[in-house]
């Protein structure tokens, strides 16, 4: 018979661009902030430099001097369109449910604010599928620093003196260079989602452990089948 054994037990996800397709809403809000300051929206190559980063970093990209004034413009613009412009990537809810059924613990580690993460989880009925969420508000150092990963694992109750052993069971899933660097900094394996909006060839230079073309592909990575 075939017995299912978990290769990874603690699965951590980025949120925007990985679980939810908020790209249209995020880019709209970025453009509104940029237009208010310089009269022109973001160029595609500029988006490569800011997507996945904290809001402050994104606004500093537009203006080092006036980034604080730009942040509320972004927030208001984003809130105005987030429900209409945001969707769940096909297969993500089913994938999360399958991971839970297998006995995995699931976390979200994002540079998004806590209210935004909770709103998205509630909007798409994901609250019951996520054990812990770590936002920008919950850490001193945002991704790509590993603090959020370790904090999520501490809340799960699995990060102890055997950290190296624990990290072998951790998988970080994301769509940006920041996500892949976060996994490297934390000492865990990583998954790049092929539905990323960013340049995939450039992201491959970050050496993700795995690349998946569809959410359910993650199940095959997590499960280690043994013939008994």
mmCIF file with all atom_site columns, C-alpha atoms in Angstrom:
data_model
loop_
_atom_site.group_PDB
_atom_site.id
_atom_site.type_symbol
_atom_site.label_atom_id
_atom_site.label_alt_id
_atom_site.label_comp_id
_atom_site.label_asym_id
_atom_site.label_entity_id
_atom_site.label_seq_id
_atom_site.pdbx_PDB_ins_code
_atom_site.Cartn_x
_atom_site.Cartn_y
_atom_site.Cartn_z
_atom_site.occupancy
_atom_site.B_iso_or_equiv
_atom_site.pdbx_formal_charge
_atom_site.auth_seq_id
_atom_site.auth_comp_id
_atom_site.auth_asym_id
_atom_site.auth_atom_id
_atom_site.pdbx_PDB_model_num
ATOM 1   C CA . UNK A 1 1   ? 0.000   0.000  0.000   1.00 0.00 ? 1   UNK A CA 1
ATOM 2   C CA . UNK A 1 2   ? 1.031   3.635  -0.376  1.00 0.00 ? 2   UNK A CA 1
ATOM 3   C CA . UNK A 1 3   ? 1.261   5.669  2.807   1.00 0.00 ? 3   UNK A CA 1
ATOM 4   C CA . UNK A 1 4   ? 1.366   9.459  2.589   1.00 0.00 ? 4   UNK A CA 1
ATOM 5   C CA . UNK A 1 5   ? 4.155   11.089 4.550   1.00 0.00 ? 5   UNK A CA 1
ATOM 6   C CA . UNK A 1 6   ? 4.732   14.833 4.754   1.00 0.00 ? 6   UNK A CA 1
ATOM 7   C CA . UNK A 1 7   ? 7.999   16.150 3.391   1.00 0.00 ? 7   UNK A CA 1
ATOM 8   C CA . UNK A 1 8   ? 6.982   19.614 4.661   1.00 0.00 ? 8   UNK A CA 1
ATOM 9   C CA . UNK A 1 9   ? 4.594   20.305 7.534   1.00 0.00 ? 9   UNK A CA 1
ATOM 10  C CA . UNK A 1 10  ? 4.688   24.092 7.997   1.00 0.00 ? 10  UNK A CA 1
ATOM 11  C CA . UNK A 1 11  ? 3.698   25.945 4.834   1.00 0.00 ? 11  UNK A CA 1
ATOM 12  C CA . UNK A 1 12  ? 4.112   29.721 4.801   1.00 0.00 ? 12  UNK A CA 1
ATOM 13  C CA . UNK A 1 13  ? 2.715   31.900 2.041   1.00 0.00 ? 13  UNK A CA 1
ATOM 14  C CA . UNK A 1 14  ? 3.108   35.414 0.799   1.00 0.00 ? 14  UNK A CA 1
ATOM 15  C CA . UNK A 1 15  ? -0.343  36.924 0.201   1.00 0.00 ? 15  UNK A CA 1
ATOM 16  C CA . UNK A 1 16  ? -0.604  39.429 -2.666  1.00 0.00 ? 16  UNK A CA 1
ATOM 17  C CA . UNK A 1 17  ? 0.335   37.887 -5.996  1.00 0.00 ? 17  UNK A CA 1
ATOM 18  C CA . UNK A 1 18  ? 0.606   34.429 -4.445  1.00 0.00 ? 18  UNK A CA 1
ATOM 19  C CA . UNK A 1 19  ? -2.788  33.533 -2.958  1.00 0.00 ? 19  UNK A CA 1
ATOM 20  C CA . UNK A 1 20  ? -4.840  36.521 -4.089  1.00 0.00 ? 20  UNK A CA 1
ATOM 21  C CA . UNK A 1 21  ? -4.536  38.281 -7.417  1.00 0.00 ? 21  UNK A CA 1
ATOM 22  C CA . UNK A 1 22  ? -4.499  41.861 -6.190  1.00 0.00 ? 22  UNK A CA 1
ATOM 23  C CA . UNK A 1 23  ? -2.097  42.978 -8.915  1.00 0.00 ? 23  UNK A CA 1
ATOM 24  C CA . UNK A 1 24  ? -4.635  45.193 -10.671 1.00 0.00 ? 24  UNK A CA 1
ATOM 25  C CA . UNK A 1 25  ? -5.624  46.935 -7.422  1.00 0.00 ? 25  UNK A CA 1
ATOM 26  C CA . UNK A 1 26  ? -2.023  47.379 -6.256  1.00 0.00 ? 26  UNK A CA 1
ATOM 27  C CA . UNK A 1 27  ? -0.845  48.781 -9.587  1.00 0.00 ? 27  UNK A CA 1
ATOM 28  C CA . UNK A 1 28  ? -3.842  51.125 -9.754  1.00 0.00 ? 28  UNK A CA 1
ATOM 29  C CA . UNK A 1 29  ? -3.043  52.501 -6.290  1.00 0.00 ? 29  UNK A CA 1
ATOM 30  C CA . UNK A 1 30  ? 0.669   52.806 -7.079  1.00 0.00 ? 30  UNK A CA 1
ATOM 31  C CA . UNK A 1 31  ? -0.185  54.701 -10.255 1.00 0.00 ? 31  UNK A CA 1
ATOM 32  C CA . UNK A 1 32  ? -2.493  57.100 -8.404  1.00 0.00 ? 32  UNK A CA 1
ATOM 33  C CA . UNK A 1 33  ? 0.268   57.906 -5.925  1.00 0.00 ? 33  UNK A CA 1
ATOM 34  C CA . UNK A 1 34  ? 2.830   58.362 -8.694  1.00 0.00 ? 34  UNK A CA 1
ATOM 35  C CA . UNK A 1 35  ? 0.523   60.523 -10.810 1.00 0.00 ? 35  UNK A CA 1
ATOM 36  C CA . UNK A 1 36  ? -0.268  62.762 -7.835  1.00 0.00 ? 36  UNK A CA 1
ATOM 37  C CA . UNK A 1 37  ? 3.445   63.443 -7.392  1.00 0.00 ? 37  UNK A CA 1
ATOM 38  C CA . UNK A 1 38  ? 4.989   63.431 -10.865 1.00 0.00 ? 38  UNK A CA 1
ATOM 39  C CA . UNK A 1 39  ? 2.074   63.328 -13.271 1.00 0.00 ? 39  UNK A CA 1
ATOM 40  C CA . UNK A 1 40  ? 2.896   59.911 -14.759 1.00 0.00 ? 40  UNK A CA 1
ATOM 41  C CA . UNK A 1 41  ? 2.100   56.317 -13.727 1.00 0.00 ? 41  UNK A CA 1
ATOM 42  C CA . UNK A 1 42  ? 4.629   53.575 -13.034 1.00 0.00 ? 42  UNK A CA 1
ATOM 43  C CA . UNK A 1 43  ? 6.563   52.139 -15.956 1.00 0.00 ? 43  UNK A CA 1
ATOM 44  C CA . UNK A 1 44  ? 6.708   48.308 -16.199 1.00 0.00 ? 44  UNK A CA 1
ATOM 45  C CA . UNK A 1 45  ? 10.391  48.252 -15.280 1.00 0.00 ? 45  UNK A CA 1
ATOM 46  C CA . UNK A 1 46  ? 9.662   50.409 -12.221 1.00 0.00 ? 46  UNK A CA 1
ATOM 47  C CA . UNK A 1 47  ? 7.010   47.965 -11.026 1.00 0.00 ? 47  UNK A CA 1
ATOM 48  C CA . UNK A 1 48  ? 9.677   45.249 -11.016 1.00 0.00 ? 48  UNK A CA 1
ATOM 49  C CA . UNK A 1 49  ? 11.529  47.316 -8.426  1.00 0.00 ? 49  UNK A CA 1
ATOM 50  C CA . UNK A 1 50  ? 8.642   47.871 -6.005  1.00 0.00 ? 50  UNK A CA 1
ATOM 51  C CA . UNK A 1 51  ? 6.151   44.997 -6.093  1.00 0.00 ? 51  UNK A CA 1
ATOM 52  C CA . UNK A 1 52  ? 6.405   42.852 -2.976  1.00 0.00 ? 52  UNK A CA 1
ATOM 53  C CA . UNK A 1 53  ? 8.022   45.588 -0.905  1.00 0.00 ? 53  UNK A CA 1
ATOM 54  C CA . UNK A 1 54  ? 6.526   47.516 2.008   1.00 0.00 ? 54  UNK A CA 1
ATOM 55  C CA . UNK A 1 55  ? 4.298   50.496 1.299   1.00 0.00 ? 55  UNK A CA 1
ATOM 56  C CA . UNK A 1 56  ? 6.908   52.873 2.701   1.00 0.00 ? 56  UNK A CA 1
ATOM 57  C CA . UNK A 1 57  ? 9.562   51.454 0.379   1.00 0.00 ? 57  UNK A CA 1
ATOM 58  C CA . UNK A 1 58  ? 7.196   51.784 -2.572  1.00 0.00 ? 58  UNK A CA 1
ATOM 59  C CA . UNK A 1 59  ? 6.388   55.405 -1.784  1.00 0.00 ? 59  UNK A CA 1
ATOM 60  C CA . UNK A 1 60  ? 10.059  56.212 -1.183  1.00 0.00 ? 60  UNK A CA 1
ATOM 61  C CA . UNK A 1 61  ? 10.686  54.979 -4.718  1.00 0.00 ? 61  UNK A CA 1
ATOM 62  C CA . UNK A 1 62  ? 8.379   57.743 -5.948  1.00 0.00 ? 62  UNK A CA 1
ATOM 63  C CA . UNK A 1 63  ? 9.740   60.441 -3.641  1.00 0.00 ? 63  UNK A CA 1
ATOM 64  C CA . UNK A 1 64  ? 12.285  60.297 -0.850  1.00 0.00 ? 64  UNK A CA 1
ATOM 65  C CA . UNK A 1 65  ? 11.070  63.655 0.443   1.00 0.00 ? 65  UNK A CA 1
ATOM 66  C CA . UNK A 1 66  ? 7.292   63.285 0.204   1.00 0.00 ? 66  UNK A CA 1
ATOM 67  C CA . UNK A 1 67  ? 6.724   59.552 0.699   1.00 0.00 ? 67  UNK A CA 1
ATOM 68  C CA . UNK A 1 68  ? 4.715   60.124 3.891   1.00 0.00 ? 68  UNK A CA 1
ATOM 69  C CA . UNK A 1 69  ? 2.224   62.306 2.023   1.00 0.00 ? 69  UNK A CA 1
ATOM 70  C CA . UNK A 1 70  ? 1.917   59.679 -0.715  1.00 0.00 ? 70  UNK A CA 1
ATOM 71  C CA . UNK A 1 71  ? 1.091   56.772 1.598   1.00 0.00 ? 71  UNK A CA 1
ATOM 72  C CA . UNK A 1 72  ? -2.514  57.863 2.368   1.00 0.00 ? 72  UNK A CA 1
ATOM 73  C CA . UNK A 1 73  ? -3.109  58.454 -1.357  1.00 0.00 ? 73  UNK A CA 1
ATOM 74  C CA . UNK A 1 74  ? -2.105  54.865 -2.038  1.00 0.00 ? 74  UNK A CA 1
ATOM 75  C CA . UNK A 1 75  ? -4.204  53.494 0.823   1.00 0.00 ? 75  UNK A CA 1
ATOM 76  C CA . UNK A 1 76  ? -7.340  55.385 -0.179  1.00 0.00 ? 76  UNK A CA 1
ATOM 77  C CA . UNK A 1 77  ? -6.954  54.466 -3.851  1.00 0.00 ? 77  UNK A CA 1
ATOM 78  C CA . UNK A 1 78  ? -6.420  50.813 -2.968  1.00 0.00 ? 78  UNK A CA 1
ATOM 79  C CA . UNK A 1 79  ? -9.437  50.628 -0.652  1.00 0.00 ? 79  UNK A CA 1
ATOM 80  C CA . UNK A 1 80  ? -11.637 52.160 -3.352  1.00 0.00 ? 80  UNK A CA 1
ATOM 81  C CA . UNK A 1 81  ? -10.959 49.331 -5.802  1.00 0.00 ? 81  UNK A CA 1
ATOM 82  C CA . UNK A 1 82  ? -9.679  46.339 -3.815  1.00 0.00 ? 82  UNK A CA 1
ATOM 83  C CA . UNK A 1 83  ? -12.937 44.366 -3.729  1.00 0.00 ? 83  UNK A CA 1
ATOM 84  C CA . UNK A 1 84  ? -13.701 44.970 -7.400  1.00 0.00 ? 84  UNK A CA 1
ATOM 85  C CA . UNK A 1 85  ? -10.149 44.447 -8.652  1.00 0.00 ? 85  UNK A CA 1
ATOM 86  C CA . UNK A 1 86  ? -9.015  41.536 -6.455  1.00 0.00 ? 86  UNK A CA 1
ATOM 87  C CA . UNK A 1 87  ? -9.676  37.861 -7.133  1.00 0.00 ? 87  UNK A CA 1
ATOM 88  C CA . UNK A 1 88  ? -8.516  34.558 -5.687  1.00 0.00 ? 88  UNK A CA 1
ATOM 89  C CA . UNK A 1 89  ? -6.086  32.669 -7.903  1.00 0.00 ? 89  UNK A CA 1
ATOM 90  C CA . UNK A 1 90  ? -7.856  29.600 -9.286  1.00 0.00 ? 90  UNK A CA 1
ATOM 91  C CA . UNK A 1 91  ? -7.168  26.533 -7.186  1.00 0.00 ? 91  UNK A CA 1
ATOM 92  C CA . UNK A 1 92  ? -5.694  28.327 -4.164  1.00 0.00 ? 92  UNK A CA 1
ATOM 93  C CA . UNK A 1 93  ? -8.610  27.720 -1.814  1.00 0.00 ? 93  UNK A CA 1
ATOM 94  C CA . UNK A 1 94  ? -8.739  24.048 -2.781  1.00 0.00 ? 94  UNK A CA 1
ATOM 95  C CA . UNK A 1 95  ? -4.983  23.755 -2.303  1.00 0.00 ? 95  UNK A CA 1
ATOM 96  C CA . UNK A 1 96  ? -5.127  25.309 1.176   1.00 0.00 ? 96  UNK A CA 1
ATOM 97  C CA . UNK A 1 97  ? -7.989  23.009 2.145   1.00 0.00 ? 97  UNK A CA 1
ATOM 98  C CA . UNK A 1 98  ? -6.025  19.976 0.953   1.00 0.00 ? 98  UNK A CA 1
ATOM 99  C CA . UNK A 1 99  ? -2.962  21.037 2.954   1.00 0.00 ? 99  UNK A CA 1
ATOM 100 C CA . UNK A 1 100 ? -5.117  21.351 6.070   1.00 0.00 ? 100 UNK A CA 1
ATOM 101 C CA . UNK A 1 101 ? -6.599  17.921 5.431   1.00 0.00 ? 101 UNK A CA 1
ATOM 102 C CA . UNK A 1 102 ? -3.083  16.485 5.218   1.00 0.00 ? 102 UNK A CA 1
ATOM 103 C CA . UNK A 1 103 ? -2.285  17.946 8.643   1.00 0.00 ? 103 UNK A CA 1
ATOM 104 C CA . UNK A 1 104 ? -0.116  20.883 7.591   1.00 0.00 ? 104 UNK A CA 1
ATOM 105 C CA . UNK A 1 105 ? -0.048  24.127 9.543   1.00 0.00 ? 105 UNK A CA 1
ATOM 106 C CA . UNK A 1 106 ? -0.524  27.142 7.286   1.00 0.00 ? 106 UNK A CA 1
ATOM 107 C CA . UNK A 1 107 ? 0.717   30.680 7.739   1.00 0.00 ? 107 UNK A CA 1
ATOM 108 C CA . UNK A 1 108 ? 0.731   33.944 5.825   1.00 0.00 ? 108 UNK A CA 1
ATOM 109 C CA . UNK A 1 109 ? 3.837   36.131 6.077   1.00 0.00 ? 109 UNK A CA 1
ATOM 110 C CA . UNK A 1 110 ? 3.334   39.370 4.181   1.00 0.00 ? 110 UNK A CA 1
ATOM 111 C CA . UNK A 1 111 ? 4.600   42.926 3.931   1.00 0.00 ? 111 UNK A CA 1
ATOM 112 C CA . UNK A 1 112 ? 0.945   43.974 3.752   1.00 0.00 ? 112 UNK A CA 1
ATOM 113 C CA . UNK A 1 113 ? -0.764  45.568 6.755   1.00 0.00 ? 113 UNK A CA 1
ATOM 114 C CA . UNK A 1 114 ? -2.770  43.423 9.166   1.00 0.00 ? 114 UNK A CA 1
ATOM 115 C CA . UNK A 1 115 ? -6.138  44.956 8.234   1.00 0.00 ? 115 UNK A CA 1
ATOM 116 C CA . UNK A 1 116 ? -5.522  44.302 4.553   1.00 0.00 ? 116 UNK A CA 1
ATOM 117 C CA . UNK A 1 117 ? -4.587  40.668 5.123   1.00 0.00 ? 117 UNK A CA 1
ATOM 118 C CA . UNK A 1 118 ? -7.614  40.031 7.327   1.00 0.00 ? 118 UNK A CA 1
ATOM 119 C CA . UNK A 1 119 ? -9.925  41.718 4.819   1.00 0.00 ? 119 UNK A CA 1
ATOM 120 C CA . UNK A 1 120 ? -8.610  39.488 2.032   1.00 0.00 ? 120 UNK A CA 1
ATOM 121 C CA . UNK A 1 121 ? -8.887  36.317 4.101   1.00 0.00 ? 121 UNK A CA 1
ATOM 122 C CA . UNK A 1 122 ? -12.470 37.180 5.037   1.00 0.00 ? 122 UNK A CA 1
ATOM 123 C CA . UNK A 1 123 ? -13.412 38.265 1.507   1.00 0.00 ? 123 UNK A CA 1
ATOM 124 C CA . UNK A 1 124 ? -12.471 34.893 0.050   1.00 0.00 ? 124 UNK A CA 1
ATOM 125 C CA . UNK A 1 125 ? -13.455 32.678 2.984   1.00 0.00 ? 125 UNK A CA 1
ATOM 126 C CA . UNK A 1 126 ? -9.910  31.695 3.929   1.00 0.00 ? 126 UNK A CA 1
ATOM 127 C CA . UNK A 1 127 ? -9.932  32.546 7.642   1.00 0.00 ? 127 UNK A CA 1
ATOM 128 C CA . UNK A 1 128 ? -10.511 28.943 8.743   1.00 0.00 ? 128 UNK A CA 1
ATOM 129 C CA . UNK A 1 129 ? -7.725  27.671 6.477   1.00 0.00 ? 129 UNK A CA 1
ATOM 130 C CA . UNK A 1 130 ? -4.937  29.883 7.830   1.00 0.00 ? 130 UNK A CA 1
ATOM 131 C CA . UNK A 1 131 ? -3.510  29.167 11.280  1.00 0.00 ? 131 UNK A CA 1
ATOM 132 C CA . UNK A 1 132 ? -1.462  32.348 11.644  1.00 0.00 ? 132 UNK A CA 1
ATOM 133 C CA . UNK A 1 133 ? -0.878  35.549 9.699   1.00 0.00 ? 133 UNK A CA 1
ATOM 134 C CA . UNK A 1 134 ? 2.108   37.842 10.145  1.00 0.00 ? 134 UNK A CA 1
ATOM 135 C CA . UNK A 1 135 ? 1.817   41.317 8.672   1.00 0.00 ? 135 UNK A CA 1
ATOM 136 C CA . UNK A 1 136 ? 4.061   44.337 8.342   1.00 0.00 ? 136 UNK A CA 1
ATOM 137 C CA . UNK A 1 137 ? 2.561   45.558 11.619  1.00 0.00 ? 137 UNK A CA 1
ATOM 138 C CA . UNK A 1 138 ? 3.687   42.458 13.516  1.00 0.00 ? 138 UNK A CA 1
ATOM 139 C CA . UNK A 1 139 ? 7.431   42.698 12.908  1.00 0.00 ? 139 UNK A CA 1
ATOM 140 C CA . UNK A 1 140 ? 10.279  45.124 13.401  1.00 0.00 ? 140 UNK A CA 1
ATOM 141 C CA . UNK A 1 141 ? 11.988  44.036 10.190  1.00 0.00 ? 141 UNK A CA 1
ATOM 142 C CA . UNK A 1 142 ? 9.875   43.251 7.121   1.00 0.00 ? 142 UNK A CA 1
ATOM 143 C CA . UNK A 1 143 ? 10.669  40.707 4.426   1.00 0.00 ? 143 UNK A CA 1
ATOM 144 C CA . UNK A 1 144 ? 13.198  39.755 3.165   1.00 0.00 ? 144 UNK A CA 1
ATOM 145 C CA . UNK A 1 145 ? 14.273  39.610 6.812   1.00 0.00 ? 145 UNK A CA 1
ATOM 146 C CA . UNK A 1 146 ? 13.410  36.269 8.385   1.00 0.00 ? 146 UNK A CA 1
ATOM 147 C CA . UNK A 1 147 ? 11.710  37.716 11.477  1.00 0.00 ? 147 UNK A CA 1
ATOM 148 C CA . UNK A 1 148 ? 8.202   37.106 10.132  1.00 0.00 ? 148 UNK A CA 1
ATOM 149 C CA . UNK A 1 149 ? 8.961   33.463 9.377   1.00 0.00 ? 149 UNK A CA 1
ATOM 150 C CA . UNK A 1 150 ? 10.305  32.803 12.854  1.00 0.00 ? 150 UNK A CA 1
ATOM 151 C CA . UNK A 1 151 ? 7.417   34.660 14.484  1.00 0.00 ? 151 UNK A CA 1
ATOM 152 C CA . UNK A 1 152 ? 4.873   32.584 12.560  1.00 0.00 ? 152 UNK A CA 1
ATOM 153 C CA . UNK A 1 153 ? 6.588   29.366 13.626  1.00 0.00 ? 153 UNK A CA 1
ATOM 154 C CA . UNK A 1 154 ? 6.747   30.524 17.247  1.00 0.00 ? 154 UNK A CA 1
ATOM 155 C CA . UNK A 1 155 ? 2.991   31.154 17.230  1.00 0.00 ? 155 UNK A CA 1
ATOM 156 C CA . UNK A 1 156 ? 2.514   27.684 15.740  1.00 0.00 ? 156 UNK A CA 1
ATOM 157 C CA . UNK A 1 157 ? 4.524   26.415 18.704  1.00 0.00 ? 157 UNK A CA 1
ATOM 158 C CA . UNK A 1 158 ? 7.155   24.633 16.637  1.00 0.00 ? 158 UNK A CA 1
ATOM 159 C CA . UNK A 1 159 ? 10.252  26.840 16.784  1.00 0.00 ? 159 UNK A CA 1
ATOM 160 C CA . UNK A 1 160 ? 12.456  25.580 19.592  1.00 0.00 ? 160 UNK A CA 1
ATOM 161 C CA . UNK A 1 161 ? 16.119  24.859 20.233  1.00 0.00 ? 161 UNK A CA 1
ATOM 162 C CA . UNK A 1 162 ? 16.100  22.392 17.321  1.00 0.00 ? 162 UNK A CA 1
ATOM 163 C CA . UNK A 1 163 ? 15.677  25.227 14.821  1.00 0.00 ? 163 UNK A CA 1
ATOM 164 C CA . UNK A 1 164 ? 17.623  23.539 12.027  1.00 0.00 ? 164 UNK A CA 1
ATOM 165 C CA . UNK A 1 165 ? 15.461  20.424 12.312  1.00 0.00 ? 165 UNK A CA 1
ATOM 166 C CA . UNK A 1 166 ? 12.280  22.513 12.272  1.00 0.00 ? 166 UNK A CA 1
ATOM 167 C CA . UNK A 1 167 ? 13.334  24.523 9.215   1.00 0.00 ? 167 UNK A CA 1
ATOM 168 C CA . UNK A 1 168 ? 13.690  21.341 7.166   1.00 0.00 ? 168 UNK A CA 1
ATOM 169 C CA . UNK A 1 169 ? 9.926   20.960 7.505   1.00 0.00 ? 169 UNK A CA 1
ATOM 170 C CA . UNK A 1 170 ? 9.178   24.577 6.503   1.00 0.00 ? 170 UNK A CA 1
ATOM 171 C CA . UNK A 1 171 ? 8.283   25.667 2.971   1.00 0.00 ? 171 UNK A CA 1
ATOM 172 C CA . UNK A 1 172 ? 7.892   29.308 1.931   1.00 0.00 ? 172 UNK A CA 1
ATOM 173 C CA . UNK A 1 173 ? 5.722   30.040 -1.116  1.00 0.00 ? 173 UNK A CA 1
ATOM 174 C CA . UNK A 1 174 ? 5.848   33.382 -2.912  1.00 0.00 ? 174 UNK A CA 1
ATOM 175 C CA . UNK A 1 175 ? 5.905   35.374 -6.121  1.00 0.00 ? 175 UNK A CA 1
ATOM 176 C CA . UNK A 1 176 ? 8.764   37.844 -5.625  1.00 0.00 ? 176 UNK A CA 1
ATOM 177 C CA . UNK A 1 177 ? 12.477  38.088 -5.041  1.00 0.00 ? 177 UNK A CA 1
ATOM 178 C CA . UNK A 1 178 ? 11.751  39.287 -1.511  1.00 0.00 ? 178 UNK A CA 1
ATOM 179 C CA . UNK A 1 179 ? 9.908   36.029 -0.820  1.00 0.00 ? 179 UNK A CA 1
ATOM 180 C CA . UNK A 1 180 ? 12.731  33.847 -2.114  1.00 0.00 ? 180 UNK A CA 1
ATOM 181 C CA . UNK A 1 181 ? 15.284  35.868 -0.143  1.00 0.00 ? 181 UNK A CA 1
ATOM 182 C CA . UNK A 1 182 ? 13.121  35.520 2.971   1.00 0.00 ? 182 UNK A CA 1
ATOM 183 C CA . UNK A 1 183 ? 13.263  31.742 2.655   1.00 0.00 ? 183 UNK A CA 1
ATOM 184 C CA . UNK A 1 184 ? 17.025  31.840 2.168   1.00 0.00 ? 184 UNK A CA 1
ATOM 185 C CA . UNK A 1 185 ? 17.482  34.087 5.202   1.00 0.00 ? 185 UNK A CA 1
ATOM 186 C CA . UNK A 1 186 ? 15.298  31.820 7.328   1.00 0.00 ? 186 UNK A CA 1
ATOM 187 C CA . UNK A 1 187 ? 17.054  28.671 6.164   1.00 0.00 ? 187 UNK A CA 1
ATOM 188 C CA . UNK A 1 188 ? 14.039  26.957 4.606   1.00 0.00 ? 188 UNK A CA 1
ATOM 189 C CA . UNK A 1 189 ? 13.101  25.723 1.137   1.00 0.00 ? 189 UNK A CA 1
ATOM 190 C CA . UNK A 1 190 ? 11.176  27.975 -1.230  1.00 0.00 ? 190 UNK A CA 1
ATOM 191 C CA . UNK A 1 191 ? 8.545   27.766 -3.949  1.00 0.00 ? 191 UNK A CA 1
ATOM 192 C CA . UNK A 1 192 ? 8.181   30.293 -6.765  1.00 0.00 ? 192 UNK A CA 1
ATOM 193 C CA . UNK A 1 193 ? 4.681   30.508 -8.238  1.00 0.00 ? 193 UNK A CA 1
ATOM 194 C CA . UNK A 1 194 ? 4.760   30.654 -12.030 1.00 0.00 ? 194 UNK A CA 1
ATOM 195 C CA . UNK A 1 195 ? 1.744   33.000 -12.062 1.00 0.00 ? 195 UNK A CA 1
ATOM 196 C CA . UNK A 1 196 ? 3.945   35.806 -10.729 1.00 0.00 ? 196 UNK A CA 1
ATOM 197 C CA . UNK A 1 197 ? 3.575   39.143 -12.465 1.00 0.00 ? 197 UNK A CA 1
ATOM 198 C CA . UNK A 1 198 ? 7.324   39.707 -12.193 1.00 0.00 ? 198 UNK A CA 1
ATOM 199 C CA . UNK A 1 199 ? 10.087  38.621 -14.575 1.00 0.00 ? 199 UNK A CA 1
ATOM 200 C CA . UNK A 1 200 ? 10.343  34.875 -14.028 1.00 0.00 ? 200 UNK A CA 1
ATOM 201 C CA . UNK A 1 201 ? 13.826  34.599 -15.544 1.00 0.00 ? 201 UNK A CA 1
ATOM 202 C CA . UNK A 1 202 ? 15.174  37.166 -13.100 1.00 0.00 ? 202 UNK A CA 1
ATOM 203 C CA . UNK A 1 203 ? 13.463  35.420 -10.210 1.00 0.00 ? 203 UNK A CA 1
ATOM 204 C CA . UNK A 1 204 ? 15.036  32.106 -11.201 1.00 0.00 ? 204 UNK A CA 1
ATOM 205 C CA . UNK A 1 205 ? 18.416  33.697 -10.456 1.00 0.00 ? 205 UNK A CA 1
ATOM 206 C CA . UNK A 1 206 ? 17.309  33.620 -6.795  1.00 0.00 ? 206 UNK A CA 1
ATOM 207 C CA . UNK A 1 207 ? 17.431  29.806 -6.984  1.00 0.00 ? 207 UNK A CA 1
ATOM 208 C CA . UNK A 1 208 ? 13.990  28.783 -5.723  1.00 0.00 ? 208 UNK A CA 1
ATOM 209 C CA . UNK A 1 209 ? 13.881  25.185 -4.510  1.00 0.00 ? 209 UNK A CA 1
ATOM 210 C CA . UNK A 1 210 ? 10.751  24.526 -6.566  1.00 0.00 ? 210 UNK A CA 1
ATOM 211 C CA . UNK A 1 211 ? 8.591   26.230 -9.196  1.00 0.00 ? 211 UNK A CA 1
ATOM 212 C CA . UNK A 1 212 ? 4.895   25.407 -9.518  1.00 0.00 ? 212 UNK A CA 1
ATOM 213 C CA . UNK A 1 213 ? 2.627   26.134 -12.474 1.00 0.00 ? 213 UNK A CA 1
ATOM 214 C CA . UNK A 1 214 ? -0.649  25.692 -10.575 1.00 0.00 ? 214 UNK A CA 1
ATOM 215 C CA . UNK A 1 215 ? -1.607  25.831 -6.876  1.00 0.00 ? 215 UNK A CA 1
ATOM 216 C CA . UNK A 1 216 ? -2.432  22.126 -6.605  1.00 0.00 ? 216 UNK A CA 1
ATOM 217 C CA . UNK A 1 217 ? 1.109   21.284 -7.786  1.00 0.00 ? 217 UNK A CA 1
ATOM 218 C CA . UNK A 1 218 ? 2.179   22.218 -4.262  1.00 0.00 ? 218 UNK A CA 1
ATOM 219 C CA . UNK A 1 219 ? 0.517   19.089 -2.875  1.00 0.00 ? 219 UNK A CA 1
ATOM 220 C CA . UNK A 1 220 ? 2.932   16.832 -4.751  1.00 0.00 ? 220 UNK A CA 1
ATOM 221 C CA . UNK A 1 221 ? 5.854   18.741 -3.240  1.00 0.00 ? 221 UNK A CA 1
ATOM 222 C CA . UNK A 1 222 ? 4.509   18.550 0.303   1.00 0.00 ? 222 UNK A CA 1
ATOM 223 C CA . UNK A 1 223 ? 3.671   14.843 0.179   1.00 0.00 ? 223 UNK A CA 1
ATOM 224 C CA . UNK A 1 224 ? 6.436   12.286 0.305   1.00 0.00 ? 224 UNK A CA 1
ATOM 225 C CA . UNK A 1 225 ? 4.882   8.978  -0.710  1.00 0.00 ? 225 UNK A CA 1
ATOM 226 C CA . UNK A 1 226 ? 6.355   5.772  0.599   1.00 0.00 ? 226 UNK A CA 1
ATOM 227 C CA . UNK A 1 227 ? 5.443   2.269  -0.518  1.00 0.00 ? 227 UNK A CA 1
ATOM 228 C CA . UNK A 1 228 ? 4.709   0.106  2.514   1.00 0.00 ? 228 UNK A CA 1
#
